[in-house]
């Protein structure tokens, strides 16, 4: 792969934002370009003290932000939306450069991300309460909704813009202040959004962004602070479980969006062309790096070969390359470790008897790419069916009996979403109820 751009914008922040100030440190972390493994940027590493200072800044800003008129909060969010849309192309190119996804997906993400700011700008002025007579009739009951306080937000690398705005937007609309910790692989997008919010007029300390060492205990340290009142985390189930346990010690309210392992079931009466179209969307959106991605394809034996051949042809036609190149339809994975994880799952599946219909190998040009892959005759025992792939790999399993395949589809810790293709509406509804 050839890297089609070399330099970041001179206005791109490379430091953590704490209390309205960009805090630079001598220690840096490298942000890697997935196209060629080169260093895209050196971002200042926030120390534990920096992270705790960000919590303090958010706490100090909370009282005034809570008292800010809902309309004023709404206008800042609306202005942030407008700037993001005006700068959609530059933000999209930034996402592609640090994440690897194709530019069309990055543009869609910016639009999707900006929409959270617009939506919650409109919700900020609609925070209601309740007023009613007590059941006894002796008095009246009044309920008002209050912001909880400082919210700690941790976001993943697969949607670095959308996951940030989806957390920041509702928090600010409610009157909370935030400390955002983006994924270490993709901090640049979060820092760019913070700078946009500064231009939109967000007061100092209301939005703080810290970029600690990826392997450090920053989130755990911040959770020990008595000033954190809310944790919102999107990421792996393993990390989420650890953070839930730590948050429980302080009785911190948590919202978790963790992993998925979605089944994609195609019955013998399905429209095969529609099913293949749906499979391409469900599998290849964001290069397969989405918690809603189809991970396990269960196809009825009567149409298995036709579906497998059709899906293989479509996957074979995809072009792996630099996401900024207009000819590219699949970008590289975000990191070398993610590339190795996908390769490991494919090799394990092969050891369990799976056959490679297309792909099945990583790129050898120095990028973190993995070729779009279809695996056939995958064993129910293969680890790939129990693991979130987060890559462009479609494992196909043949089935005959509906009850049997439902048992297999449900035989996972976390499903999150399911896809079913059948022309029989009644069966579709029954399957949906059973998954």
GROMACS .gro file of C-alpha atoms in nm:
model
  435
    1UNK     CA    1   0.000   0.000   0.000
    2UNK     CA    2   0.113   0.353  -0.071
    3UNK     CA    3   0.044   0.625   0.183
    4UNK     CA    4  -0.121   0.902  -0.019
    5UNK     CA    5  -0.074   1.174   0.245
    6UNK     CA    6   0.217   1.242   0.477
    7UNK     CA    7   0.155   1.548   0.694
    8UNK     CA    8  -0.115   1.634   0.946
    9UNK     CA    9  -0.278   1.973   0.950
   10UNK     CA   10  -0.074   2.227   1.145
   11UNK     CA   11  -0.385   2.298   1.353
   12UNK     CA   12  -0.417   1.936   1.470
   13UNK     CA   13  -0.387   1.920   1.851
   14UNK     CA   14  -0.127   1.676   1.979
   15UNK     CA   15  -0.169   1.739   2.353
   16UNK     CA   16  -0.430   1.660   2.616
   17UNK     CA   17  -0.695   1.925   2.685
   18UNK     CA   18  -0.726   1.994   3.058
   19UNK     CA   19  -0.921   2.286   3.201
   20UNK     CA   20  -0.923   2.463   2.865
   21UNK     CA   21  -0.545   2.439   2.817
   22UNK     CA   22  -0.345   2.210   2.589
   23UNK     CA   23  -0.098   2.033   2.817
   24UNK     CA   24   0.225   1.916   2.657
   25UNK     CA   25   0.461   1.659   2.807
   26UNK     CA   26   0.804   1.536   2.704
   27UNK     CA   27   0.687   1.176   2.701
   28UNK     CA   28   0.505   1.087   2.380
   29UNK     CA   29   0.308   0.801   2.231
   30UNK     CA   30   0.326   0.718   1.862
   31UNK     CA   31   0.010   0.719   1.655
   32UNK     CA   32   0.072   0.472   1.374
   33UNK     CA   33  -0.049   0.495   1.016
   34UNK     CA   34  -0.210   0.156   0.937
   35UNK     CA   35  -0.125   0.195   0.568
   36UNK     CA   36   0.250   0.152   0.609
   37UNK     CA   37   0.323   0.123   0.981
   38UNK     CA   38   0.492   0.462   0.987
   39UNK     CA   39   0.451   0.711   1.271
   40UNK     CA   40   0.167   0.947   1.188
   41UNK     CA   41   0.207   1.170   1.494
   42UNK     CA   42   0.363   1.193   1.839
   43UNK     CA   43   0.101   1.276   2.100
   44UNK     CA   44   0.188   1.399   2.449
   45UNK     CA   45   0.127   1.131   2.708
   46UNK     CA   46  -0.094   1.239   2.995
   47UNK     CA   47   0.045   1.129   3.331
   48UNK     CA   48  -0.174   1.000   3.613
   49UNK     CA   49  -0.145   1.345   3.772
   50UNK     CA   50  -0.263   1.500   3.444
   51UNK     CA   51  -0.562   1.269   3.436
   52UNK     CA   52  -0.654   1.356   3.794
   53UNK     CA   53  -0.609   1.725   3.710
   54UNK     CA   54  -0.861   1.677   3.429
   55UNK     CA   55  -1.106   1.530   3.681
   56UNK     CA   56  -1.047   1.831   3.906
   57UNK     CA   57  -1.102   2.068   3.613
   58UNK     CA   58  -1.430   1.897   3.527
   59UNK     CA   59  -1.541   1.913   3.890
   60UNK     CA   60  -1.453   2.283   3.913
   61UNK     CA   61  -1.653   2.357   3.598
   62UNK     CA   62  -1.954   2.150   3.696
   63UNK     CA   63  -2.146   2.397   3.913
   64UNK     CA   64  -2.143   2.674   3.654
   65UNK     CA   65  -2.218   2.438   3.365
   66UNK     CA   66  -2.506   2.283   3.557
   67UNK     CA   67  -2.646   2.634   3.611
   68UNK     CA   68  -2.602   2.730   3.245
   69UNK     CA   69  -2.934   2.777   3.070
   70UNK     CA   70  -3.040   2.472   2.867
   71UNK     CA   71  -3.069   2.692   2.558
   72UNK     CA   72  -2.708   2.808   2.599
   73UNK     CA   73  -2.590   2.448   2.634
   74UNK     CA   74  -2.794   2.359   2.328
   75UNK     CA   75  -2.638   2.636   2.121
   76UNK     CA   76  -2.284   2.514   2.194
   77UNK     CA   77  -2.376   2.162   2.088
   78UNK     CA   78  -2.550   2.294   1.778
   79UNK     CA   79  -2.248   2.503   1.685
   80UNK     CA   80  -2.025   2.199   1.734
   81UNK     CA   81  -2.249   2.008   1.493
   82UNK     CA   82  -2.228   2.285   1.235
   83UNK     CA   83  -1.848   2.303   1.251
   84UNK     CA   84  -1.816   1.926   1.218
   85UNK     CA   85  -2.035   1.924   0.909
   86UNK     CA   86  -1.845   2.219   0.760
   87UNK     CA   87  -1.517   2.035   0.820
   88UNK     CA   88  -1.645   1.687   0.736
   89UNK     CA   89  -1.383   1.617   0.471
   90UNK     CA   90  -1.081   1.705   0.683
   91UNK     CA   91  -1.217   1.510   0.980
   92UNK     CA   92  -1.291   1.210   0.759
   93UNK     CA   93  -0.939   1.211   0.618
   94UNK     CA   94  -0.800   1.229   0.971
   95UNK     CA   95  -1.008   0.928   1.076
   96UNK     CA   96  -0.892   0.729   0.775
   97UNK     CA   97  -0.531   0.812   0.841
   98UNK     CA   98  -0.524   0.700   1.203
   99UNK     CA   99  -0.786   0.423   1.186
  100UNK     CA  100  -0.740   0.282   0.836
  101UNK     CA  101  -1.106   0.268   0.728
  102UNK     CA  102  -1.196   0.371   0.375
  103UNK     CA  103  -1.277   0.737   0.320
  104UNK     CA  104  -1.643   0.672   0.237
  105UNK     CA  105  -1.689   0.502   0.575
  106UNK     CA  106  -1.503   0.786   0.748
  107UNK     CA  107  -1.724   1.049   0.582
  108UNK     CA  108  -2.031   0.858   0.692
  109UNK     CA  109  -1.893   0.840   1.044
  110UNK     CA  110  -1.840   1.216   1.065
  111UNK     CA  111  -2.199   1.279   0.955
  112UNK     CA  112  -2.321   1.019   1.204
  113UNK     CA  113  -2.102   1.163   1.479
  114UNK     CA  114  -2.207   1.523   1.418
  115UNK     CA  115  -2.571   1.420   1.431
  116UNK     CA  116  -2.534   1.327   1.798
  117UNK     CA  117  -2.446   1.688   1.872
  118UNK     CA  118  -2.749   1.812   1.679
  119UNK     CA  119  -2.984   1.559   1.838
  120UNK     CA  120  -2.875   1.633   2.192
  121UNK     CA  121  -2.873   2.007   2.129
  122UNK     CA  122  -3.247   1.965   2.074
  123UNK     CA  123  -3.289   1.738   2.375
  124UNK     CA  124  -3.108   1.982   2.607
  125UNK     CA  125  -3.414   2.207   2.617
  126UNK     CA  126  -3.657   1.918   2.673
  127UNK     CA  127  -3.536   1.781   3.006
  128UNK     CA  128  -3.861   1.739   3.193
  129UNK     CA  129  -3.978   1.635   3.537
  130UNK     CA  130  -4.300   1.528   3.704
  131UNK     CA  131  -4.559   1.684   3.932
  132UNK     CA  132  -4.849   1.487   4.070
  133UNK     CA  133  -5.071   1.437   4.369
  134UNK     CA  134  -4.959   1.179   4.622
  135UNK     CA  135  -5.170   0.862   4.642
  136UNK     CA  136  -5.278   0.963   4.993
  137UNK     CA  137  -5.408   1.294   4.864
  138UNK     CA  138  -5.239   1.470   5.154
  139UNK     CA  139  -4.965   1.642   4.951
  140UNK     CA  140  -4.804   1.680   4.610
  141UNK     CA  141  -4.497   1.509   4.465
  142UNK     CA  142  -4.245   1.688   4.244
  143UNK     CA  143  -3.961   1.523   4.052
  144UNK     CA  144  -3.684   1.717   3.880
  145UNK     CA  145  -3.393   1.570   3.682
  146UNK     CA  146  -3.044   1.678   3.782
  147UNK     CA  147  -2.706   1.616   3.614
  148UNK     CA  148  -2.508   1.353   3.801
  149UNK     CA  149  -2.174   1.537   3.790
  150UNK     CA  150  -1.842   1.453   3.630
  151UNK     CA  151  -1.864   1.177   3.368
  152UNK     CA  152  -1.564   0.966   3.269
  153UNK     CA  153  -1.593   0.860   2.906
  154UNK     CA  154  -1.378   0.590   2.745
  155UNK     CA  155  -1.407   0.531   2.372
  156UNK     CA  156  -1.279   0.263   2.128
  157UNK     CA  157  -1.074   0.290   1.811
  158UNK     CA  158  -1.329   0.160   1.560
  159UNK     CA  159  -1.550   0.473   1.560
  160UNK     CA  160  -1.323   0.742   1.709
  161UNK     CA  161  -1.556   1.031   1.622
  162UNK     CA  162  -1.901   0.880   1.668
  163UNK     CA  163  -1.832   0.713   2.000
  164UNK     CA  164  -1.690   1.039   2.136
  165UNK     CA  165  -1.984   1.258   2.032
  166UNK     CA  166  -2.238   0.997   2.138
  167UNK     CA  167  -2.103   1.023   2.491
  168UNK     CA  168  -2.014   1.394   2.506
  169UNK     CA  169  -2.344   1.510   2.355
  170UNK     CA  170  -2.590   1.373   2.611
  171UNK     CA  171  -2.357   1.447   2.902
  172UNK     CA  172  -2.327   1.815   2.812
  173UNK     CA  173  -2.697   1.844   2.728
  174UNK     CA  174  -2.783   1.712   3.075
  175UNK     CA  175  -2.545   1.958   3.244
  176UNK     CA  176  -2.259   1.718   3.319
  177UNK     CA  177  -1.892   1.789   3.260
  178UNK     CA  178  -1.668   1.523   3.110
  179UNK     CA  179  -1.324   1.368   3.094
  180UNK     CA  180  -1.280   1.175   2.771
  181UNK     CA  181  -1.013   0.907   2.730
  182UNK     CA  182  -0.994   0.797   2.366
  183UNK     CA  183  -0.833   0.475   2.249
  184UNK     CA  184  -0.456   0.497   2.226
  185UNK     CA  185  -0.462   0.389   1.862
  186UNK     CA  186  -0.687   0.679   1.754
  187UNK     CA  187  -0.651   0.984   1.982
  188UNK     CA  188  -0.620   1.244   1.704
  189UNK     CA  189  -0.989   1.246   1.614
  190UNK     CA  190  -1.098   1.301   1.974
  191UNK     CA  191  -0.849   1.586   2.014
  192UNK     CA  192  -0.976   1.744   1.691
  193UNK     CA  193  -1.335   1.725   1.819
  194UNK     CA  194  -1.230   1.887   2.148
  195UNK     CA  195  -1.071   2.173   1.953
  196UNK     CA  196  -1.393   2.212   1.752
  197UNK     CA  197  -1.592   2.234   2.075
  198UNK     CA  198  -1.358   2.505   2.200
  199UNK     CA  199  -1.434   2.705   1.886
  200UNK     CA  200  -1.803   2.641   1.945
  201UNK     CA  201  -1.772   2.813   2.283
  202UNK     CA  202  -1.761   2.532   2.536
  203UNK     CA  203  -1.634   2.676   2.868
  204UNK     CA  204  -1.296   2.571   3.007
  205UNK     CA  205  -1.312   2.247   3.203
  206UNK     CA  206  -1.646   2.131   3.066
  207UNK     CA  207  -1.479   1.903   2.809
  208UNK     CA  208  -1.141   1.754   2.897
  209UNK     CA  209  -0.954   1.499   2.683
  210UNK     CA  210  -0.661   1.298   2.816
  211UNK     CA  211  -0.433   1.065   2.621
  212UNK     CA  212  -0.252   0.848   2.877
  213UNK     CA  213  -0.019   0.560   2.807
  214UNK     CA  214  -0.231   0.284   2.646
  215UNK     CA  215  -0.099   0.026   2.892
  216UNK     CA  216  -0.122   0.250   3.198
  217UNK     CA  217  -0.378   0.251   3.481
  218UNK     CA  218  -0.525   0.594   3.401
  219UNK     CA  219  -0.892   0.496   3.395
  220UNK     CA  220  -0.855   0.292   3.713
  221UNK     CA  221  -0.684   0.587   3.883
  222UNK     CA  222  -0.961   0.825   3.780
  223UNK     CA  223  -1.226   0.582   3.901
  224UNK     CA  224  -1.069   0.603   4.246
  225UNK     CA  225  -1.156   0.972   4.260
  226UNK     CA  226  -1.463   1.062   4.461
  227UNK     CA  227  -1.540   1.324   4.196
  228UNK     CA  228  -1.632   1.077   3.922
  229UNK     CA  229  -2.007   1.015   3.924
  230UNK     CA  230  -2.057   0.836   3.593
  231UNK     CA  231  -1.859   0.595   3.374
  232UNK     CA  232  -1.950   0.538   3.010
  233UNK     CA  233  -1.734   0.278   2.839
  234UNK     CA  234  -1.741   0.131   2.491
  235UNK     CA  235  -1.492  -0.146   2.428
  236UNK     CA  236  -1.413  -0.509   2.488
  237UNK     CA  237  -1.613  -0.726   2.725
  238UNK     CA  238  -1.297  -0.820   2.914
  239UNK     CA  239  -1.199  -0.460   2.989
  240UNK     CA  240  -1.559  -0.365   3.060
  241UNK     CA  241  -1.586  -0.634   3.326
  242UNK     CA  242  -1.273  -0.506   3.499
  243UNK     CA  243  -1.399  -0.147   3.495
  244UNK     CA  244  -1.740  -0.251   3.628
  245UNK     CA  245  -1.570  -0.420   3.922
  246UNK     CA  246  -1.359  -0.112   3.993
  247UNK     CA  247  -1.655   0.123   3.959
  248UNK     CA  248  -1.857  -0.092   4.198
  249UNK     CA  249  -1.613  -0.011   4.479
  250UNK     CA  250  -1.722   0.355   4.456
  251UNK     CA  251  -2.083   0.279   4.357
  252UNK     CA  252  -2.033   0.469   4.031
  253UNK     CA  253  -2.319   0.461   3.783
  254UNK     CA  254  -2.204   0.281   3.466
  255UNK     CA  255  -2.314   0.252   3.106
  256UNK     CA  256  -2.139  -0.022   2.911
  257UNK     CA  257  -2.140  -0.106   2.542
  258UNK     CA  258  -1.931  -0.419   2.508
  259UNK     CA  259  -1.855  -0.684   2.248
  260UNK     CA  260  -2.087  -0.865   2.012
  261UNK     CA  261  -2.089  -1.192   1.820
  262UNK     CA  262  -2.379  -1.159   1.579
  263UNK     CA  263  -2.529  -1.459   1.397
  264UNK     CA  264  -2.639  -1.421   1.033
  265UNK     CA  265  -2.893  -1.693   0.950
  266UNK     CA  266  -3.003  -1.768   0.594
  267UNK     CA  267  -3.295  -2.010   0.549
  268UNK     CA  268  -3.363  -2.218   0.240
  269UNK     CA  269  -3.645  -1.991   0.121
  270UNK     CA  270  -3.442  -1.669   0.143
  271UNK     CA  271  -3.386  -1.431  -0.145
  272UNK     CA  272  -3.021  -1.524  -0.195
  273UNK     CA  273  -2.925  -1.205  -0.377
  274UNK     CA  274  -3.077  -0.997  -0.097
  275UNK     CA  275  -2.907  -1.216   0.163
  276UNK     CA  276  -2.567  -1.169  -0.001
  277UNK     CA  277  -2.624  -0.793  -0.025
  278UNK     CA  278  -2.716  -0.792   0.343
  279UNK     CA  279  -2.416  -1.004   0.432
  280UNK     CA  280  -2.180  -0.760   0.263
  281UNK     CA  281  -2.328  -0.471   0.461
  282UNK     CA  282  -2.344  -0.659   0.790
  283UNK     CA  283  -1.992  -0.798   0.755
  284UNK     CA  284  -1.795  -0.532   0.570
  285UNK     CA  285  -1.925  -0.205   0.714
  286UNK     CA  286  -1.622  -0.042   0.872
  287UNK     CA  287  -1.410  -0.331   0.745
  288UNK     CA  288  -1.582  -0.567   0.988
  289UNK     CA  289  -1.469  -0.364   1.290
  290UNK     CA  290  -1.810  -0.298   1.443
  291UNK     CA  291  -1.984  -0.451   1.743
  292UNK     CA  292  -2.289  -0.508   1.520
  293UNK     CA  293  -2.086  -0.689   1.251
  294UNK     CA  294  -2.206  -1.033   1.143
  295UNK     CA  295  -1.954  -1.281   1.282
  296UNK     CA  296  -2.116  -1.622   1.234
  297UNK     CA  297  -2.291  -1.714   0.910
  298UNK     CA  298  -2.534  -2.006   0.938
  299UNK     CA  299  -2.664  -2.107   0.594
  300UNK     CA  300  -2.919  -2.379   0.518
  301UNK     CA  301  -2.768  -2.674   0.336
  302UNK     CA  302  -3.008  -2.643   0.040
  303UNK     CA  303  -2.872  -2.302  -0.060
  304UNK     CA  304  -2.532  -2.316   0.110
  305UNK     CA  305  -2.320  -2.360  -0.203
  306UNK     CA  306  -2.503  -2.090  -0.397
  307UNK     CA  307  -2.473  -1.845  -0.109
  308UNK     CA  308  -2.107  -1.931  -0.050
  309UNK     CA  309  -2.018  -1.889  -0.417
  310UNK     CA  310  -2.202  -1.557  -0.440
  311UNK     CA  311  -2.050  -1.417  -0.123
  312UNK     CA  312  -1.703  -1.532  -0.225
  313UNK     CA  313  -1.735  -1.355  -0.560
  314UNK     CA  314  -1.839  -1.032  -0.387
  315UNK     CA  315  -1.560  -1.051  -0.129
  316UNK     CA  316  -1.304  -1.132  -0.399
  317UNK     CA  317  -1.403  -0.817  -0.585
  318UNK     CA  318  -1.313  -0.592  -0.292
  319UNK     CA  319  -0.990  -0.396  -0.317
  320UNK     CA  320  -0.762  -0.384  -0.013
  321UNK     CA  321  -0.551  -0.071   0.007
  322UNK     CA  322  -0.501   0.280   0.139
  323UNK     CA  323  -0.836   0.410   0.261
  324UNK     CA  324  -0.763   0.749   0.103
  325UNK     CA  325  -0.734   0.592  -0.243
  326UNK     CA  326  -1.063   0.615  -0.435
  327UNK     CA  327  -1.012   0.263  -0.574
  328UNK     CA  328  -0.989   0.107  -0.227
  329UNK     CA  329  -1.298  -0.064  -0.085
  330UNK     CA  330  -1.137  -0.219   0.225
  331UNK     CA  331  -0.877  -0.042   0.434
  332UNK     CA  332  -0.616  -0.197   0.664
  333UNK     CA  333  -0.685  -0.294   1.022
  334UNK     CA  334  -0.600  -0.041   1.290
  335UNK     CA  335  -0.286  -0.208   1.425
  336UNK     CA  336  -0.039  -0.489   1.384
  337UNK     CA  337  -0.183  -0.665   1.688
  338UNK     CA  338  -0.533  -0.656   1.539
  339UNK     CA  339  -0.399  -0.795   1.212
  340UNK     CA  340  -0.229  -1.076   1.403
  341UNK     CA  341  -0.547  -1.151   1.599
  342UNK     CA  342  -0.753  -1.188   1.281
  343UNK     CA  343  -0.484  -1.406   1.123
  344UNK     CA  344  -0.475  -1.626   1.434
  345UNK     CA  345  -0.851  -1.683   1.423
  346UNK     CA  346  -0.835  -1.783   1.057
  347UNK     CA  347  -0.548  -2.025   1.116
  348UNK     CA  348  -0.733  -2.180   1.410
  349UNK     CA  349  -1.044  -2.225   1.195
  350UNK     CA  350  -0.834  -2.398   0.928
  351UNK     CA  351  -0.692  -2.632   1.191
  352UNK     CA  352  -1.053  -2.726   1.275
  353UNK     CA  353  -1.120  -2.816   0.911
  354UNK     CA  354  -1.233  -2.487   0.755
  355UNK     CA  355  -1.153  -2.422   0.390
  356UNK     CA  356  -1.046  -2.083   0.254
  357UNK     CA  357  -1.274  -1.980  -0.033
  358UNK     CA  358  -1.099  -1.646  -0.074
  359UNK     CA  359  -0.847  -1.436   0.114
  360UNK     CA  360  -0.709  -1.603   0.421
  361UNK     CA  361  -0.390  -1.404   0.449
  362UNK     CA  362  -0.249  -1.074   0.567
  363UNK     CA  363  -0.097  -0.822   0.329
  364UNK     CA  364   0.281  -0.840   0.303
  365UNK     CA  365   0.351  -0.481   0.200
  366UNK     CA  366   0.410  -0.341   0.549
  367UNK     CA  367   0.050  -0.238   0.604
  368UNK     CA  368  -0.189  -0.381   0.863
  369UNK     CA  369  -0.421  -0.509   0.590
  370UNK     CA  370  -0.598  -0.843   0.586
  371UNK     CA  371  -0.757  -0.965   0.265
  372UNK     CA  372  -1.137  -1.009   0.267
  373UNK     CA  373  -1.189  -1.373   0.358
  374UNK     CA  374  -1.462  -1.634   0.327
  375UNK     CA  375  -1.421  -1.958   0.522
  376UNK     CA  376  -1.641  -2.256   0.436
  377UNK     CA  377  -1.722  -2.575   0.626
  378UNK     CA  378  -1.636  -2.408   0.955
  379UNK     CA  379  -1.665  -2.638   1.254
  380UNK     CA  380  -1.897  -2.545   1.539
  381UNK     CA  381  -1.597  -2.598   1.768
  382UNK     CA  382  -1.373  -2.344   1.593
  383UNK     CA  383  -1.273  -2.056   1.823
  384UNK     CA  384  -1.364  -1.805   1.551
  385UNK     CA  385  -1.733  -1.872   1.624
  386UNK     CA  386  -1.687  -1.778   1.989
  387UNK     CA  387  -1.471  -1.469   1.934
  388UNK     CA  388  -1.553  -1.122   1.809
  389UNK     CA  389  -1.349  -1.107   1.487
  390UNK     CA  390  -1.333  -0.731   1.423
  391UNK     CA  391  -1.200  -0.791   1.075
  392UNK     CA  392  -1.304  -0.879   0.716
  393UNK     CA  393  -1.362  -1.251   0.770
  394UNK     CA  394  -1.689  -1.438   0.709
  395UNK     CA  395  -1.701  -1.793   0.853
  396UNK     CA  396  -1.979  -2.002   0.694
  397UNK     CA  397  -2.150  -2.292   0.872
  398UNK     CA  398  -2.390  -2.534   0.706
  399UNK     CA  399  -2.715  -2.625   0.886
  400UNK     CA  400  -3.023  -2.840   0.832
  401UNK     CA  401  -3.236  -2.827   1.146
  402UNK     CA  402  -3.386  -2.497   1.269
  403UNK     CA  403  -3.392  -2.586   1.637
  404UNK     CA  404  -3.034  -2.707   1.619
  405UNK     CA  405  -2.905  -2.391   1.457
  406UNK     CA  406  -3.093  -2.174   1.705
  407UNK     CA  407  -2.915  -2.355   1.985
  408UNK     CA  408  -2.580  -2.290   1.818
  409UNK     CA  409  -2.667  -1.926   1.745
  410UNK     CA  410  -2.752  -1.872   2.110
  411UNK     CA  411  -2.448  -2.061   2.239
  412UNK     CA  412  -2.241  -1.748   2.304
  413UNK     CA  413  -2.195  -1.519   2.602
  414UNK     CA  414  -2.296  -1.207   2.410
  415UNK     CA  415  -2.496  -1.175   2.088
  416UNK     CA  416  -2.596  -0.806   2.074
  417UNK     CA  417  -2.761  -0.827   1.730
  418UNK     CA  418  -2.886  -1.093   1.487
  419UNK     CA  419  -2.961  -1.110   1.116
  420UNK     CA  420  -3.223  -1.346   0.966
  421UNK     CA  421  -3.311  -1.398   0.599
  422UNK     CA  422  -3.633  -1.582   0.509
  423UNK     CA  423  -3.941  -1.512   0.296
  424UNK     CA  424  -4.166  -1.658   0.569
  425UNK     CA  425  -4.266  -1.367   0.793
  426UNK     CA  426  -4.406  -1.597   1.059
  427UNK     CA  427  -4.085  -1.794   1.079
  428UNK     CA  428  -3.884  -1.473   1.084
  429UNK     CA  429  -4.080  -1.346   1.382
  430UNK     CA  430  -4.047  -1.679   1.566
  431UNK     CA  431  -3.673  -1.686   1.505
  432UNK     CA  432  -3.638  -1.327   1.622
  433UNK     CA  433  -3.817  -1.415   1.944
  434UNK     CA  434  -3.592  -1.716   1.996
  435UNK     CA  435  -3.258  -1.546   1.943
   0.00000   0.00000   0.00000
